mmCIF file of C-alpha atoms and ligand atoms in Angstrom:
data_model
loop_
_atom_site.group_PDB
_atom_site.id
_atom_site.type_symbol
_atom_site.label_atom_id
_atom_site.label_comp_id
_atom_site.label_asym_id
_atom_site.label_seq_id
_atom_site.Cartn_x
_atom_site.Cartn_y
_atom_site.Cartn_z
ATOM 1 C CA MET A 34 4.249 -54.284 -14.387
ATOM 2 C CA SER A 35 1.401 -53.998 -16.831
ATOM 3 C CA ARG A 36 -1.986 -54.720 -15.343
ATOM 4 C CA PRO A 37 -4.696 -56.222 -17.531
ATOM 5 C CA GLN A 38 -7.122 -53.647 -18.919
ATOM 6 C CA PRO A 39 -10.633 -53.862 -17.472
ATOM 7 C CA PRO A 40 -12.764 -55.598 -20.157
ATOM 8 C CA GLY A 41 -15.221 -52.695 -20.149
ATOM 9 C CA LEU A 42 -12.412 -50.275 -21.004
ATOM 10 C CA HIS A 43 -11.179 -52.425 -23.853
ATOM 11 C CA LEU A 44 -14.633 -52.399 -25.442
ATOM 12 C CA ALA A 45 -15.085 -48.674 -24.700
ATOM 13 C CA LEU A 46 -11.811 -47.766 -26.423
ATOM 14 C CA SER A 47 -12.440 -49.909 -29.485
ATOM 15 C CA LEU A 48 -15.922 -48.418 -30.006
ATOM 16 C CA ALA A 49 -14.738 -44.872 -29.285
ATOM 17 C CA GLU A 50 -12.099 -45.248 -31.975
ATOM 18 C CA LEU A 51 -14.961 -45.812 -34.413
ATOM 19 C CA GLY A 52 -16.794 -42.679 -33.267
ATOM 20 C CA TRP A 53 -19.185 -44.240 -30.771
ATOM 21 C CA HIS A 54 -19.496 -41.821 -27.829
ATOM 22 C CA ILE A 55 -19.079 -43.744 -24.595
ATOM 23 C CA LEU A 56 -20.335 -43.076 -21.072
ATOM 24 C CA PRO A 57 -19.807 -45.306 -18.025
ATOM 25 C CA LEU A 58 -22.807 -47.178 -16.594
ATOM 26 C CA THR A 59 -23.186 -48.980 -13.274
ATOM 27 C CA TRP A 60 -22.479 -52.704 -13.296
ATOM 28 C CA ALA A 61 -25.702 -53.650 -11.502
ATOM 29 C CA LYS A 62 -28.373 -51.379 -12.964
ATOM 30 C CA LYS A 63 -26.845 -50.104 -16.202
ATOM 31 C CA ARG A 64 -27.567 -46.500 -15.247
ATOM 32 C CA PRO A 65 -25.128 -43.630 -15.762
ATOM 33 C CA LEU A 66 -22.673 -43.318 -12.879
ATOM 34 C CA ALA A 67 -23.878 -40.800 -10.310
ATOM 35 C CA ASN A 68 -23.252 -37.079 -10.680
ATOM 36 C CA CYS A 69 -20.800 -35.485 -8.292
ATOM 37 C CA ASP A 70 -22.180 -33.582 -5.286
ATOM 38 C CA ARG A 71 -22.082 -30.239 -7.070
ATOM 39 C CA CYS A 72 -24.198 -31.613 -9.920
ATOM 40 C CA GLN A 73 -26.696 -33.540 -7.810
ATOM 41 C CA ARG A 74 -30.295 -32.545 -8.026
ATOM 42 C CA ARG A 75 -31.619 -30.656 -5.025
ATOM 43 C CA HIS A 76 -35.352 -30.420 -4.403
ATOM 44 C CA GLY A 77 -35.935 -31.880 -7.848
ATOM 45 C CA MET A 78 -33.944 -29.176 -9.610
ATOM 46 C CA SER A 79 -30.519 -29.582 -11.199
ATOM 47 C CA PRO A 80 -28.233 -26.773 -10.100
ATOM 48 C CA HIS A 81 -27.276 -26.214 -13.747
ATOM 49 C CA GLY A 82 -27.735 -27.741 -17.182
ATOM 50 C CA PRO A 83 -25.138 -29.902 -18.909
ATOM 51 C CA ALA A 84 -24.164 -27.023 -21.213
ATOM 52 C CA THR A 85 -22.884 -24.961 -18.295
ATOM 53 C CA CYS A 86 -21.566 -27.849 -16.187
ATOM 54 C CA PRO A 87 -17.978 -27.263 -15.097
ATOM 55 C CA CYS A 88 -17.496 -31.028 -14.544
ATOM 56 C CA ILE A 89 -18.023 -32.132 -18.150
ATOM 57 C CA ALA A 90 -15.485 -29.583 -19.371
ATOM 58 C CA ALA A 91 -13.097 -30.858 -16.707
ATOM 59 C CA GLY A 92 -13.494 -34.444 -17.931
ATOM 60 C CA ARG A 93 -15.833 -35.887 -15.307
ATOM 61 C CA TRP A 94 -18.789 -38.156 -16.066
ATOM 62 C CA CYS A 95 -21.611 -36.000 -14.621
ATOM 63 C CA HIS A 96 -24.929 -35.676 -16.546
ATOM 64 C CA GLY A 97 -24.990 -39.098 -18.185
ATOM 65 C CA ALA A 98 -25.047 -39.101 -21.970
ATOM 66 C CA HIS A 99 -24.027 -35.443 -22.035
ATOM 67 C CA ALA A 100 -20.561 -36.437 -20.782
ATOM 68 C CA ALA A 101 -20.086 -39.225 -23.345
ATOM 69 C CA THR A 102 -16.787 -39.014 -25.186
ATOM 70 C CA VAL A 103 -14.490 -40.623 -27.759
ATOM 71 C CA ASP A 104 -11.381 -39.346 -25.933
ATOM 72 C CA PRO A 105 -9.267 -42.394 -24.984
ATOM 73 C CA ASN A 106 -7.534 -40.543 -22.124
ATOM 74 C CA ARG A 107 -10.813 -39.589 -20.558
ATOM 75 C CA LEU A 108 -12.164 -43.134 -20.916
ATOM 76 C CA THR A 109 -8.984 -44.609 -19.447
ATOM 77 C CA ALA A 110 -9.241 -42.273 -16.450
ATOM 78 C CA TRP A 111 -12.906 -43.159 -15.910
ATOM 79 C CA TRP A 112 -12.244 -46.889 -15.960
ATOM 80 C CA ALA A 113 -9.233 -46.472 -13.669
ATOM 81 C CA ALA A 114 -11.655 -44.916 -11.172
ATOM 82 C CA GLU A 115 -14.480 -47.435 -11.823
ATOM 83 C CA PRO A 116 -13.013 -50.625 -13.314
ATOM 84 C CA GLN A 117 -16.383 -52.401 -13.162
ATOM 85 C CA ALA A 118 -18.234 -49.748 -15.158
ATOM 86 C CA VAL A 119 -20.217 -50.955 -18.153
ATOM 87 C CA PRO A 120 -19.663 -49.022 -21.383
ATOM 88 C CA GLY A 121 -22.821 -47.287 -22.553
ATOM 89 C CA VAL A 122 -23.282 -45.617 -25.921
ATOM 90 C CA ALA A 123 -24.827 -42.145 -26.170
ATOM 91 C CA THR A 124 -27.089 -42.374 -29.195
ATOM 92 C CA GLY A 125 -27.392 -38.822 -30.561
ATOM 93 C CA PRO A 126 -23.739 -37.810 -30.160
ATOM 94 C CA SER A 127 -22.719 -41.051 -31.916
ATOM 95 C CA GLY A 128 -25.137 -40.447 -34.802
ATOM 96 C CA LEU A 129 -26.927 -43.655 -33.846
ATOM 97 C CA CYS A 130 -30.455 -44.769 -33.055
ATOM 98 C CA LEU A 131 -31.174 -47.903 -31.040
ATOM 99 C CA ILE A 132 -34.272 -50.012 -31.564
ATOM 100 C CA ASP A 133 -34.718 -51.787 -28.230
ATOM 101 C CA ILE A 134 -36.929 -54.859 -28.481
ATOM 102 C CA ASP A 135 -38.155 -56.287 -25.175
ATOM 103 C CA THR A 136 -39.459 -59.695 -24.366
ATOM 104 C CA GLY A 137 -42.320 -60.563 -22.146
ATOM 105 C CA HIS A 138 -42.239 -57.939 -19.389
ATOM 106 C CA GLU A 139 -45.333 -56.005 -20.345
ATOM 107 C CA PRO A 140 -48.744 -57.654 -20.628
ATOM 108 C CA LEU A 141 -50.430 -57.426 -24.015
ATOM 109 C CA PRO A 142 -52.652 -54.342 -24.174
ATOM 110 C CA GLU A 143 -56.391 -54.851 -23.863
ATOM 111 C CA SER A 144 -57.135 -53.194 -27.172
ATOM 112 C CA LEU A 145 -54.849 -54.661 -29.819
ATOM 113 C CA ALA A 146 -56.476 -52.512 -32.531
ATOM 114 C CA THR A 147 -55.329 -49.217 -31.025
ATOM 115 C CA HIS A 148 -52.475 -50.134 -28.679
ATOM 116 C CA LEU A 149 -50.257 -52.686 -30.476
ATOM 117 C CA LEU A 150 -48.951 -49.958 -32.787
ATOM 118 C CA PRO A 151 -49.597 -46.606 -31.085
ATOM 119 C CA GLY A 152 -50.958 -43.986 -33.455
ATOM 120 C CA ILE A 153 -52.222 -46.634 -35.870
ATOM 121 C CA ASP A 154 -55.777 -47.978 -35.738
ATOM 122 C CA LEU A 155 -55.486 -51.486 -37.155
ATOM 123 C CA ARG A 156 -59.216 -51.612 -37.921
ATOM 124 C CA ALA A 157 -58.694 -48.844 -40.453
ATOM 125 C CA GLU A 158 -55.742 -50.516 -42.177
ATOM 126 C CA GLY A 159 -56.128 -52.671 -45.239
ATOM 127 C CA ILE A 160 -54.937 -55.902 -43.685
ATOM 128 C CA PRO A 161 -56.969 -58.930 -42.698
ATOM 129 C CA ALA A 162 -58.104 -58.843 -39.083
ATOM 130 C CA ALA A 163 -56.553 -62.273 -38.629
ATOM 131 C CA ALA A 164 -53.145 -60.569 -38.821
ATOM 132 C CA TRP A 165 -53.651 -58.854 -35.498
ATOM 133 C CA THR A 166 -56.689 -60.208 -33.615
ATOM 134 C CA ASN A 167 -55.111 -63.408 -32.350
ATOM 135 C CA ARG A 168 -53.545 -62.589 -29.001
ATOM 136 C CA ALA A 169 -51.414 -65.735 -29.083
ATOM 137 C CA HIS A 170 -49.507 -64.330 -32.078
ATOM 138 C CA PHE A 171 -47.947 -61.558 -29.987
ATOM 139 C CA ARG A 172 -45.343 -62.917 -27.629
ATOM 140 C CA ASP A 173 -42.900 -60.000 -27.537
ATOM 141 C CA GLY A 174 -41.687 -56.871 -29.296
ATOM 142 C CA ARG A 175 -40.454 -58.848 -32.285
ATOM 143 C CA ASP A 176 -44.036 -59.743 -33.160
ATOM 144 C CA SER A 177 -45.366 -56.199 -32.869
ATOM 145 C CA LEU A 178 -42.439 -54.881 -34.940
ATOM 146 C CA SER A 179 -43.123 -57.560 -37.557
ATOM 147 C CA LEU A 180 -46.701 -56.359 -37.743
ATOM 148 C CA LEU A 181 -45.488 -52.806 -38.340
ATOM 149 C CA ALA A 182 -43.161 -54.137 -41.062
ATOM 150 C CA ARG A 183 -46.060 -55.942 -42.690
ATOM 151 C CA LEU A 184 -48.157 -52.794 -42.553
ATOM 152 C CA ARG A 185 -45.602 -50.217 -43.707
ATOM 153 C CA GLY A 186 -42.748 -52.213 -45.238
ATOM 154 C CA GLY A 187 -44.150 -52.835 -48.695
ATOM 155 C CA SER A 188 -43.029 -55.924 -50.565
ATOM 156 C CA ASN A 189 -39.501 -56.000 -49.118
ATOM 157 C CA PRO A 190 -39.603 -54.862 -45.479
ATOM 158 C CA TRP A 191 -36.222 -56.333 -44.516
ATOM 159 C CA PRO A 192 -33.757 -55.570 -47.347
ATOM 160 C CA GLN A 193 -30.745 -57.846 -47.017
ATOM 161 C CA GLY A 194 -27.947 -55.597 -48.310
ATOM 162 C CA GLU A 195 -25.064 -54.833 -45.968
ATOM 163 C CA GLU A 196 -26.004 -51.140 -46.025
ATOM 164 C CA HIS A 197 -29.151 -52.011 -44.052
ATOM 165 C CA CYS A 198 -27.490 -54.347 -41.559
ATOM 166 C CA PRO A 199 -27.751 -52.974 -38.012
ATOM 167 C CA VAL A 200 -25.263 -53.851 -35.304
ATOM 168 C CA SER A 201 -27.376 -56.271 -33.329
ATOM 169 C CA ALA A 202 -27.005 -57.790 -29.894
ATOM 170 C CA ALA A 203 -28.962 -60.267 -27.793
ATOM 171 C CA THR A 204 -29.740 -58.843 -24.352
ATOM 172 C CA PRO A 205 -29.462 -60.977 -21.208
ATOM 173 C CA SER A 206 -33.259 -61.001 -20.832
ATOM 174 C CA GLY A 207 -33.776 -62.398 -24.327
ATOM 175 C CA GLY A 208 -34.470 -59.091 -26.082
ATOM 176 C CA ARG A 209 -32.716 -57.614 -29.087
ATOM 177 C CA HIS A 210 -30.814 -54.377 -29.603
ATOM 178 C CA LEU A 211 -30.633 -53.077 -33.161
ATOM 179 C CA TRP A 212 -28.176 -50.204 -33.612
ATOM 180 C CA TYR A 213 -28.735 -48.174 -36.780
ATOM 181 C CA ARG A 214 -27.347 -44.939 -38.087
ATOM 182 C CA THR A 215 -29.868 -42.344 -36.985
ATOM 183 C CA PRO A 216 -32.392 -41.578 -39.740
ATOM 184 C CA ALA A 217 -32.565 -37.890 -38.726
ATOM 185 C CA SER A 218 -31.145 -35.462 -36.209
ATOM 186 C CA GLY A 219 -33.243 -33.974 -33.432
ATOM 187 C CA LEU A 220 -34.928 -37.244 -32.436
ATOM 188 C CA HIS A 221 -35.781 -37.983 -28.814
ATOM 189 C CA GLN A 222 -36.164 -41.166 -26.837
ATOM 190 C CA VAL A 223 -39.507 -42.954 -27.052
ATOM 191 C CA ILE A 224 -40.325 -45.465 -24.330
ATOM 192 C CA ALA A 225 -43.402 -47.342 -25.477
ATOM 193 C CA ASN A 226 -46.436 -46.933 -23.248
ATOM 194 C CA THR A 227 -49.196 -49.251 -24.368
ATOM 195 C CA ARG A 228 -50.938 -49.521 -20.989
ATOM 196 C CA GLY A 229 -52.189 -45.988 -20.654
ATOM 197 C CA ARG A 230 -55.280 -44.546 -22.252
ATOM 198 C CA ARG A 231 -53.140 -42.747 -24.787
ATOM 199 C CA PRO A 232 -50.778 -45.293 -26.304
ATOM 200 C CA TYR A 233 -47.403 -43.925 -27.260
ATOM 201 C CA GLY A 234 -44.364 -45.405 -28.974
ATOM 202 C CA LEU A 235 -43.232 -47.329 -32.038
ATOM 203 C CA ALA A 236 -44.824 -50.653 -31.102
ATOM 204 C CA TRP A 237 -45.748 -52.714 -28.056
ATOM 205 C CA GLN A 238 -42.486 -53.702 -26.286
ATOM 206 C CA VAL A 239 -40.315 -51.723 -28.719
ATOM 207 C CA ASP A 240 -38.471 -48.600 -27.514
ATOM 208 C CA VAL A 241 -36.500 -46.088 -29.539
ATOM 209 C CA LYS A 242 -33.336 -44.724 -27.961
ATOM 210 C CA ALA A 243 -32.207 -41.562 -29.712
ATOM 211 C CA GLY A 244 -30.937 -38.061 -28.924
ATOM 212 C CA TRP A 245 -29.633 -37.812 -25.350
ATOM 213 C CA SER A 246 -30.526 -41.414 -24.674
ATOM 214 C CA TYR A 247 -28.093 -44.314 -24.382
ATOM 215 C CA GLY A 248 -27.870 -48.088 -24.491
ATOM 216 C CA VAL A 249 -25.510 -50.759 -23.198
ATOM 217 C CA ALA A 250 -22.683 -51.223 -25.722
ATOM 218 C CA PRO A 251 -22.932 -54.352 -27.875
ATOM 219 C CA GLY A 252 -20.513 -56.904 -26.475
ATOM 220 C CA ALA A 253 -20.613 -55.485 -22.918
ATOM 221 C CA MET A 254 -20.849 -57.632 -19.815
ATOM 222 C CA THR A 255 -23.191 -56.547 -17.008
ATOM 223 C CA ALA A 256 -24.398 -58.028 -13.722
ATOM 224 C CA ALA A 257 -27.376 -59.431 -15.653
ATOM 225 C CA GLY A 258 -25.158 -61.039 -18.290
ATOM 226 C CA LEU A 259 -23.616 -60.419 -21.685
ATOM 227 C CA TYR A 260 -25.023 -58.159 -24.423
ATOM 228 C CA ARG A 261 -23.938 -60.686 -27.012
ATOM 229 C CA SER A 262 -23.050 -59.288 -30.427
ATOM 230 C CA LEU A 263 -24.915 -61.099 -33.182
ATOM 231 C CA LYS A 264 -24.470 -59.328 -36.505
ATOM 232 C CA GLY A 265 -23.159 -56.180 -38.096
ATOM 233 C CA HIS A 266 -19.963 -54.245 -37.453
ATOM 234 C CA PRO A 267 -19.628 -51.047 -35.392
ATOM 235 C CA ALA A 268 -17.339 -49.561 -38.054
ATOM 236 C CA ASN A 269 -20.066 -49.833 -40.638
ATOM 237 C CA VAL A 270 -23.496 -49.359 -39.082
ATOM 238 C CA GLY A 271 -26.417 -49.898 -41.435
ATOM 239 C CA THR A 272 -29.246 -47.490 -42.195
ATOM 240 C CA MET A 273 -32.873 -48.343 -41.521
ATOM 241 C CA PRO A 274 -35.072 -49.490 -44.358
ATOM 242 C CA ARG A 275 -37.047 -46.488 -45.555
ATOM 243 C CA TRP A 276 -40.360 -47.473 -43.931
ATOM 244 C CA LYS A 277 -38.698 -48.022 -40.568
ATOM 245 C CA ALA A 278 -36.880 -44.683 -40.770
ATOM 246 C CA ALA A 279 -40.176 -42.951 -41.505
ATOM 247 C CA GLU A 280 -41.938 -44.643 -38.588
ATOM 248 C CA VAL A 281 -39.090 -43.914 -36.171
ATOM 249 C CA VAL A 282 -38.999 -40.259 -37.214
ATOM 250 C CA ARG A 283 -42.787 -40.084 -36.827
ATOM 251 C CA VAL A 284 -42.762 -41.257 -33.213
ATOM 252 C CA ALA A 285 -39.409 -39.792 -32.114
ATOM 253 C CA THR A 286 -40.197 -36.248 -33.226
ATOM 254 C CA GLN A 287 -43.756 -36.279 -31.914
ATOM 255 C CA PRO A 288 -44.312 -34.302 -28.735
ATOM 256 C CA PRO A 289 -45.528 -36.497 -25.890
ATOM 257 C CA PRO A 290 -49.300 -36.932 -25.888
ATOM 258 C CA GLU A 291 -51.330 -34.009 -24.593
ATOM 259 C CA PRO A 292 -53.484 -34.723 -21.591
ATOM 260 C CA ALA A 293 -56.875 -36.168 -22.506
ATOM 261 C CA PRO A 294 -59.612 -33.601 -23.048
ATOM 262 C CA HIS A 295 -62.110 -33.428 -20.263
ATOM 263 C CA PRO A 296 -65.845 -33.096 -20.321
ATOM 264 C CA GLY A 297 -65.656 -31.205 -17.011
ATOM 265 C CA LEU A 298 -67.865 -31.515 -13.984
ATOM 266 C CA ALA A 299 -70.834 -29.948 -15.718
ATOM 267 C CA GLN A 300 -71.592 -33.374 -17.172
ATOM 268 C CA ARG A 301 -70.663 -35.257 -14.045
ATOM 269 C CA GLY A 302 -72.243 -33.473 -11.130
ATOM 270 C CA PRO A 303 -74.282 -30.460 -10.161
ATOM 271 C CA ALA A 304 -72.033 -28.474 -7.859
ATOM 272 C CA ALA A 305 -70.842 -25.263 -9.461
ATOM 273 C CA SER A 306 -68.037 -24.876 -6.945
ATOM 274 C CA GLY A 307 -66.993 -28.429 -7.715
ATOM 275 C CA GLY A 308 -66.961 -27.428 -11.382
ATOM 276 C CA ARG A 309 -64.610 -24.592 -10.657
ATOM 277 C CA THR A 310 -62.327 -26.862 -8.650
ATOM 278 C CA ARG A 311 -62.395 -29.391 -11.433
ATOM 279 C CA ALA A 312 -61.442 -26.714 -13.933
ATOM 280 C CA TYR A 313 -58.695 -25.562 -11.590
ATOM 281 C CA ILE A 314 -57.279 -29.096 -11.299
ATOM 282 C CA ASP A 315 -57.497 -29.532 -15.054
ATOM 283 C CA SER A 316 -55.635 -26.296 -15.616
ATOM 284 C CA ILE A 317 -52.835 -27.443 -13.297
ATOM 285 C CA LEU A 318 -52.641 -30.777 -15.091
ATOM 286 C CA ALA A 319 -52.738 -29.190 -18.546
ATOM 287 C CA ASP A 320 -49.883 -26.940 -17.509
ATOM 288 C CA ARG A 321 -47.655 -29.426 -15.676
ATOM 289 C CA ILE A 322 -48.180 -32.783 -17.403
ATOM 290 C CA PRO A 323 -46.549 -31.795 -20.718
ATOM 291 C CA GLN A 324 -43.630 -30.272 -18.790
ATOM 292 C CA ILE A 325 -43.069 -33.498 -16.877
ATOM 293 C CA ALA A 326 -43.491 -35.605 -19.997
ATOM 294 C CA ARG A 327 -40.683 -33.639 -21.641
ATOM 295 C CA LEU A 328 -38.218 -34.205 -18.774
ATOM 296 C CA ARG A 329 -35.348 -36.540 -19.476
ATOM 297 C CA LYS A 330 -33.436 -38.913 -17.321
ATOM 298 C CA GLY A 331 -31.491 -37.022 -14.649
ATOM 299 C CA GLU A 332 -33.804 -34.036 -14.767
ATOM 300 C CA GLY A 333 -35.826 -35.017 -11.733
ATOM 301 C CA ARG A 334 -38.714 -36.917 -13.334
ATOM 302 C CA PRO A 335 -39.819 -38.905 -10.248
ATOM 303 C CA THR A 336 -39.551 -35.848 -7.996
ATOM 304 C CA ALA A 337 -41.512 -33.631 -10.373
ATOM 305 C CA LEU A 338 -44.184 -36.301 -10.795
ATOM 306 C CA ALA A 339 -44.379 -36.849 -7.036
ATOM 307 C CA ALA A 340 -44.698 -33.111 -6.363
ATOM 308 C CA LEU A 341 -47.522 -32.758 -8.865
ATOM 309 C CA ALA A 342 -49.366 -35.843 -7.583
ATOM 310 C CA TYR A 343 -48.997 -34.587 -4.017
ATOM 311 C CA ARG A 344 -50.402 -31.187 -4.930
ATOM 312 C CA ILE A 345 -53.305 -32.715 -6.858
ATOM 313 C CA GLY A 346 -53.972 -35.165 -4.030
ATOM 314 C CA GLY A 347 -54.673 -32.261 -1.706
ATOM 315 C CA HIS A 348 -57.298 -30.872 -4.074
ATOM 316 C CA LEU A 349 -58.879 -34.265 -4.619
ATOM 317 C CA ALA A 350 -59.261 -34.722 -0.875
ATOM 318 C CA ALA A 351 -61.062 -31.407 -0.594
ATOM 319 C CA THR A 352 -63.433 -32.007 -3.504
ATOM 320 C CA GLY A 353 -63.985 -35.743 -3.531
ATOM 321 C CA ILE A 354 -63.176 -35.818 -7.241
ATOM 322 C CA ASP A 355 -61.643 -39.134 -8.169
ATOM 323 C CA ASP A 356 -61.703 -40.433 -11.723
ATOM 324 C CA ASP A 357 -58.961 -40.798 -14.284
ATOM 325 C CA ILE A 358 -56.537 -38.344 -12.707
ATOM 326 C CA PRO A 359 -54.198 -41.023 -11.326
ATOM 327 C CA GLN A 360 -53.965 -42.600 -14.775
ATOM 328 C CA ARG A 361 -53.193 -39.277 -16.440
ATOM 329 C CA LEU A 362 -50.366 -38.680 -13.978
ATOM 330 C CA ILE A 363 -48.988 -42.192 -14.518
ATOM 331 C CA ASP A 364 -49.122 -41.696 -18.292
ATOM 332 C CA ALA A 365 -47.126 -38.472 -17.944
ATOM 333 C CA GLY A 366 -44.425 -40.295 -15.986
ATOM 334 C CA VAL A 367 -44.271 -43.141 -18.503
ATOM 335 C CA THR A 368 -44.069 -40.702 -21.408
ATOM 336 C CA ALA A 369 -41.107 -39.061 -19.662
ATOM 337 C CA GLY A 370 -39.436 -42.472 -19.700
ATOM 338 C CA LEU A 371 -40.144 -43.852 -16.226
ATOM 339 C CA THR A 372 -41.119 -47.502 -16.065
ATOM 340 C CA TYR A 373 -44.821 -48.082 -15.576
ATOM 341 C CA ARG A 374 -44.189 -49.593 -12.172
ATOM 342 C CA ILE A 375 -42.182 -46.629 -10.911
ATOM 343 C CA ALA A 376 -44.633 -44.079 -12.332
ATOM 344 C CA GLU A 377 -47.544 -45.953 -10.793
ATOM 345 C CA SER A 378 -46.002 -46.322 -7.352
ATOM 346 C CA THR A 379 -44.803 -42.690 -7.346
ATOM 347 C CA VAL A 380 -48.259 -41.402 -8.277
ATOM 348 C CA ASN A 381 -50.164 -43.616 -5.870
ATOM 349 C CA ARG A 382 -47.894 -42.846 -2.943
ATOM 350 C CA SER A 383 -47.840 -39.097 -3.557
ATOM 351 C CA LEU A 384 -51.573 -38.823 -4.233
ATOM 352 C CA ALA A 385 -52.206 -40.649 -0.962
ATOM 353 C CA ASN A 386 -49.830 -38.353 0.914
ATOM 354 C CA GLY A 387 -51.477 -35.325 -0.673
ATOM 355 C CA ARG A 388 -54.949 -36.536 0.275
ATOM 356 C CA ASN A 389 -53.844 -36.612 3.900
ATOM 357 C CA ARG A 390 -53.093 -32.896 3.748
ATOM 358 C CA PRO A 391 -56.088 -31.426 1.976
ATOM 359 C CA MET A 392 -55.444 -28.374 -0.202
ATOM 360 C CA GLU A 393 -51.940 -27.848 1.047
ATOM 361 C CA ILE A 394 -49.499 -26.910 -1.657
ATOM 362 C CA PRO A 395 -46.133 -28.264 -0.583
ATOM 363 C CA THR A 396 -44.005 -25.601 -2.250
ATOM 364 C CA ASP A 397 -45.831 -22.750 -0.526
ATOM 365 C CA ARG A 398 -44.179 -22.119 2.826
ATOM 366 C CA ARG A 399 -46.921 -19.873 4.115
ATOM 367 C CA MET A 400 -49.357 -22.771 4.046
ATOM 368 C CA ARG A 401 -47.035 -25.035 6.011
ATOM 369 C CA GLN A 402 -47.376 -23.041 9.187
HETATM 370 ZN ZN1 ZN B 413 -20.285 -32.756 -11.454
HETATM 371 ZN ZN1 ZN B 414 -22.884 -30.605 -13.586
#
């Protein structure tokens, strides 16, 4: 009679019992299961926010981390519908913060001094240059985090007491997940961007998942392999050492970087009309880039970025201006949490499409005719 419980459900229930808020992720890509039709984005806009979603109240999994729950009945129903789902943990609702250390996917930044630890200029710190100038020393996020520990951790950066022991897991790609109790409320996710002109994040190859973010549950199996539990216990999650808490709060409460200031066309070229167009483009970017950078997963980031790039592309075609605008758009996408590759391909494709339709603004129907 009794059928074996899906392994994902078993893990989900045991973590939920300890107060970890669980949402179901896809087996292959570890993304939240898709919203229902009523909650799908249309034209880049969600029909409603999670707070007014009828599905979440009715026990469905729409809106990702917003639907996460500790209710065993709800979890059992979800896994009955999707037995292969991977349990994910919603960070903020669980009172947790995940330090996500990657290995080897991102090339080392050109400028180690300014980009290894965003917001910190290593040349101005009182450590020997040998601690950070040797590129061979930095193989992955563990090395950049160690540098931050050396810089900010005082004489005992890694206190050994159980109260500081995170729940840690080895990821299938060789990275590390460190689950801590969140050092503060109101934090947001920070996906490190150390390729753009304005570096952002805790450290090269180190992301912070907090607030409405989520991570694969420690101990979960996915298509890519097992998130193997290493140390710590989910019933008793450690707190960050004080220096780490301070650094995480610093980056995870910071608004995304403002667009770079611009000298304007006056210093670049003579045409006054070009100057006005330049100012017009800058005003659009200054208005839209911070909005896009604040979008979260499921709020239409790629669509919003594509729409902006398309619109800007039309103006660039008409004026011949072409400098750092693509990079600024890519940076906005990365700050919003897109991968560099997706932000880059979205921007390049949409700019190119926009250039083919000079000056047309895609949302304005009158100009379509
Ligand atoms: Zn729904
Ligand atoms: Zn909804």
